[in-house]
Coordinates of C-alpha atoms in Angstrom, one line a residue:
X1 CA -3.0 -17.6 -11.0
X2 CA -0.3 -17.8 -10.6
X3 CA 1.6 -20.4 -7.4
X4 CA 2.9 -19.6 -4.6
X5 CA 5.6 -21.6 -2.5
X6 CA 6.0 -20.2 0.8
X7 CA 9.4 -21.2 3.3
X8 CA 9.4 -20.9 6.8
X9 CA 6.2 -22.5 7.8
X10 CA 6.0 -20.3 11.6
X11 CA 3.2 -17.6 13.0
X12 CA 3.7 -15.5 9.8
X13 CA 3.2 -17.6 6.9
X14 CA -0.3 -18.0 8.4
X15 CA -1.0 -14.4 7.1
X16 CA 0.8 -14.6 3.5
X17 CA -1.8 -17.9 3.7
X18 CA -4.1 -16.0 3.3
X19 CA -2.9 -13.5 1.5
X20 CA -2.8 -15.4 -1.2
X21 CA -5.9 -16.6 -1.3
X22 CA -6.9 -13.0 -1.1
X23 CA -5.0 -12.2 -4.5
X24 CA -6.5 -15.8 -6.4
X25 CA -3.0 -17.0 -6.7
X26 CA -2.6 -20.5 -5.2
X27 CA -0.2 -22.1 -2.8
X28 CA 1.0 -25.0 -4.0
X29 CA 4.5 -25.2 -2.4
X30 CA 5.8 -25.5 1.7
X31 CA 9.4 -25.7 3.2
X32 CA 10.4 -25.4 6.4
X33 CA 12.8 -27.7 8.0
X34 CA 10.3 -29.0 11.5
X35 CA 9.7 -32.4 10.9
X36 CA 6.1 -31.4 12.8
X37 CA 5.2 -28.8 10.2
X38 CA 4.6 -31.2 7.6
X39 CA 5.7 -29.4 5.1
X40 CA 6.3 -31.3 1.7
X41 CA 10.5 -29.9 1.7
X42 CA 12.7 -30.2 4.8
X43 CA 15.4 -29.2 2.8
X44 CA 15.6 -25.4 1.0
X45 CA 18.5 -25.8 -1.5
X46 CA 16.6 -29.8 -1.8
X47 CA 13.1 -28.1 -3.1
X48 CA 14.8 -25.6 -5.2
X49 CA 15.8 -28.0 -7.9
X50 CA 12.8 -30.2 -7.0
X51 CA 10.7 -30.6 -10.2
X52 CA 7.4 -29.5 -8.0
X53 CA 9.0 -25.8 -7.8
X54 CA 9.3 -25.8 -11.8
X55 CA 5.7 -25.2 -11.5
X56 CA 6.1 -22.2 -9.2
X57 CA 5.7 -18.4 -10.7
X58 CA 6.8 -17.2 -7.0
X59 CA 8.3 -17.1 -3.5
X60 CA 7.5 -15.5 0.8
X61 CA 10.3 -16.0 2.1
X62 CA 9.8 -16.4 5.9
X63 CA 12.5 -18.4 7.9
X64 CA 14.3 -17.0 10.5
X65 CA 16.1 -12.8 9.3
X66 CA 19.4 -14.1 8.7
X67 CA 18.3 -16.7 5.7
X68 CA 16.5 -14.1 3.7
X69 CA 19.4 -12.7 1.2
X70 CA 20.5 -16.1 1.0
X71 CA 17.7 -18.3 -0.2
X72 CA 15.9 -14.5 -2.3
X73 CA 18.9 -14.8 -3.9
X74 CA 18.5 -18.6 -4.3
X75 CA 14.9 -17.8 -5.5
X76 CA 16.0 -15.2 -7.6
X77 CA 18.8 -17.7 -10.0
X78 CA 15.8 -19.7 -10.3
X79 CA 13.9 -17.2 -12.1
X80 CA 11.6 -17.1 -9.5
X81 CA 9.7 -13.8 -8.3
X82 CA 10.5 -13.3 -3.7
X83 CA 8.5 -11.4 -1.1
X84 CA 10.5 -11.5 1.9
X85 CA 9.6 -11.1 5.3
X86 CA 11.3 -8.0 7.3
X87 CA 14.1 -7.2 7.8
X88 CA 15.1 -8.0 3.6
X89 CA 18.4 -8.2 5.2
X90 CA 21.0 -7.5 7.7
X91 CA 22.5 -5.0 6.4
X92 CA 23.2 -2.4 3.5
X93 CA 25.4 -4.3 1.2
X94 CA 24.0 -7.2 0.8
X95 CA 20.7 -5.8 0.4
X96 CA 22.4 -3.6 -2.2
X97 CA 23.5 -6.0 -4.5
X98 CA 19.5 -8.0 -5.2
X99 CA 18.1 -5.9 -8.0
X100 CA 15.7 -3.6 -8.2
X101 CA 13.3 -4.7 -11.3
X102 CA 10.9 -6.1 -10.0
X103 CA 11.6 -9.0 -8.9
X104 CA 11.7 -8.8 -5.2
X105 CA 10.4 -6.6 -2.9
X106 CA 9.8 -6.9 0.7
X107 CA 7.2 -7.0 3.6
X108 CA 6.9 -3.9 5.5
X109 CA 3.2 -3.6 6.0
X110 CA 2.8 -0.2 8.3
X111 CA 3.4 1.7 5.2
X112 CA 0.2 0.9 4.4
X113 CA -1.0 3.3 8.2
X114 CA 0.8 5.7 7.2
X115 CA -1.1 9.4 7.3
X116 CA -2.9 10.3 4.2
X117 CA -1.8 14.0 4.8
X118 CA 1.9 14.3 6.3
X119 CA 2.7 16.4 8.5
X120 CA 6.0 18.4 10.1
X121 CA 5.8 18.9 13.6
X122 CA 8.6 19.5 16.0
X123 CA 8.0 17.4 18.4
X124 CA 7.6 13.6 18.0
X125 CA 7.7 10.6 20.9
X126 CA 7.8 7.1 19.6
X127 CA 6.1 5.0 22.1
X128 CA 6.4 1.5 21.1
X129 CA 6.3 -1.9 23.6
X130 CA 6.2 -5.7 22.8
X131 CA 4.9 -8.7 24.5
X132 CA 6.5 -11.4 23.7
X133 CA 7.4 -15.1 25.9
X134 CA 10.1 -17.3 26.8
X135 CA 9.4 -18.8 23.7
X136 CA 10.9 -15.4 21.6
X137 CA 13.8 -15.3 23.5
X138 CA 14.6 -19.2 23.1
X139 CA 13.8 -19.7 19.4
X140 CA 15.9 -17.4 16.9
X141 CA 14.4 -14.4 17.2
X142 CA 16.2 -14.2 20.6
X143 CA 19.9 -14.7 19.1
X144 CA 21.1 -11.6 17.9
X145 CA 23.2 -13.1 15.4
X146 CA 20.2 -14.4 13.2
X147 CA 17.2 -11.7 14.2
X148 CA 19.4 -8.2 14.4
X149 CA 18.0 -8.0 17.6
X150 CA 15.5 -5.2 18.9
X151 CA 15.5 -2.5 16.4
X152 CA 16.2 -5.9 13.1
X153 CA 12.9 -7.8 14.4
X154 CA 10.4 -5.2 15.7
X155 CA 11.7 -1.8 16.1
X156 CA 12.5 -1.5 11.0
X157 CA 8.8 -1.7 10.7
X158 CA 8.4 2.0 12.6
X159 CA 12.2 3.1 11.4
X160 CA 10.5 2.8 8.4
X161 CA 7.3 4.3 9.0
X162 CA 8.8 7.4 10.3
X163 CA 11.7 8.1 7.7
X164 CA 8.3 7.5 5.2
X165 CA 6.8 10.6 7.1
X166 CA 10.6 12.2 8.1
X167 CA 12.2 12.1 4.9
X168 CA 15.5 10.3 4.6
X169 CA 17.6 14.5 6.2
X170 CA 18.9 13.3 9.8
X171 CA 20.6 13.4 12.5
X172 CA 21.1 10.2 15.6
X173 CA 21.3 12.4 18.2
X174 CA 22.2 9.9 20.8
X175 CA 21.0 5.5 20.9
X176 CA 21.2 3.1 23.7
X177 CA 20.9 -0.9 22.1
X178 CA 19.9 -3.4 24.7
X179 CA 18.5 -6.9 24.5
X180 CA 15.3 -6.0 25.2
X181 CA 15.0 -2.5 24.5
X182 CA 16.1 0.7 22.2
X183 CA 15.9 4.8 22.9
X184 CA 17.3 7.1 21.3
X185 CA 17.2 11.0 19.5
X186 CA 16.5 11.4 16.1
X187 CA 16.6 14.9 13.5
X188 CA 14.2 14.5 10.8
X189 CA 15.4 18.4 9.7
X190 CA 13.4 20.4 12.0
X191 CA 11.3 17.3 13.7
X192 CA 12.9 16.4 16.6
X193 CA 11.8 12.4 17.8
X194 CA 12.2 10.8 20.7
X195 CA 12.0 6.7 20.4
X196 CA 11.4 4.2 22.8
X197 CA 11.2 0.6 22.4
X198 CA 10.6 -2.1 24.8
X199 CA 9.4 -6.2 25.0
X200 CA 7.9 -5.9 28.1
X201 CA 5.6 -8.2 29.4
X202 CA 4.1 -5.9 33.0
X203 CA 4.2 -3.4 30.3
X204 CA 0.8 -2.8 27.3
X205 CA 0.9 -3.1 24.5
X206 CA 1.5 0.1 22.7
X207 CA 2.4 0.7 19.8
X208 CA 1.7 5.1 19.6
X209 CA 3.2 8.2 17.7
X210 CA 2.9 11.9 19.5
X211 CA 3.2 14.5 17.4
X212 CA 3.1 18.2 18.9
X213 CA 0.6 16.4 21.1
X214 CA -1.6 14.3 19.1
X215 CA -1.6 10.3 19.1
X216 CA -1.5 8.3 15.8
X217 CA -1.7 5.1 17.9
X218 CA -0.3 2.3 15.2
X219 CA -1.8 -0.2 16.8
X220 CA -3.3 -2.6 20.2
X221 CA -2.8 -5.6 18.7
X222 CA -0.5 -8.8 20.0
X223 CA 1.0 -8.6 17.2
X224 CA 1.1 -6.6 14.1
X225 CA 0.1 -8.9 11.1
X226 CA -2.4 -9.0 13.0
X227 CA -3.5 -5.9 11.2
X228 CA -4.0 -8.1 8.3
X229 CA -1.7 -5.3 6.3
X230 CA -0.6 -8.2 4.7
X231 CA -3.6 -8.6 2.1
X232 CA -2.3 -4.8 0.8
X233 CA 1.2 -6.4 0.1
X234 CA 0.2 -8.7 -1.7
X235 CA -2.3 -6.5 -4.0
X236 CA 0.6 -4.4 -4.3
X237 CA 2.7 -7.5 -5.5
X238 CA 0.5 -8.8 -8.0
X239 CA 0.6 -5.1 -9.6
X240 CA 4.1 -5.6 -9.4
X241 CA 4.5 -2.6 -6.9
X242 CA 5.8 -2.9 -2.9
X243 CA 9.2 -2.3 -1.8
X244 CA 11.3 -2.9 -3.4
X245 CA 15.2 -3.8 -2.0
X246 CA 17.1 0.3 -2.4
X247 CA 13.3 1.0 -0.8
X248 CA 13.9 -1.8 1.8
X249 CA 17.7 -0.9 2.5
X250 CA 16.5 2.8 3.9
X251 CA 15.3 1.2 7.3
X252 CA 18.1 -0.5 7.4
X253 CA 21.0 2.1 6.9
X254 CA 19.8 3.9 9.8
X255 CA 19.7 1.5 12.6
X256 CA 22.8 0.5 11.2
X257 CA 23.3 4.2 13.0
X258 CA 22.0 3.2 16.3
X259 CA 23.0 -0.1 16.8

């Protein structure tokens, strides 16, 4: 049984707590700078220097995106294995500084929904619409400097999904990027992908891929985490498998071309 710490007790942390329990491990330490969350520590640096942290084997990073890399690095320096929420980082350069030795993995759980038989269609349409209320915009997710914006904070799952399906040989034909919308065209070899992702409460939730007219519904839930795929992430993590930094970097590289 491994002992875990969770840093960041926001919305997604409950999925990590459940997944830790699912694999038979134990959560012994929490950290969040919000006093109302009743975490064991309010300060990450103080937690890392504590006696209790010495007992921790693994750390789940569930903090705002811009904090991921420095927190991952500090935990690695303390000899911990780390599982970090998406995106692992906001640039190729910072992700490249992380080791690919099994000590750190990112969370890109949509990979567990990849079709068993991958096809090479001619025309693909990626349709995404997310429901996010005013609290989303008022918090760190609405601050592009902290979250990276819609492509990093929400689109990363789906762009990673496209790369897993069609490969890394792609050509960005055009792209548009705004606060609540991103769209464009990417050619993966002979496969022409058109994507559009929006945050629009007036339109139905949608996470669909159409391939030569065939529809794949990735999720109809309000939040992708409700698909309960984190348990598979943790199962792989326990086996020493997962999305290593070099793998996580692939979608970040594409996003950098789309912005």
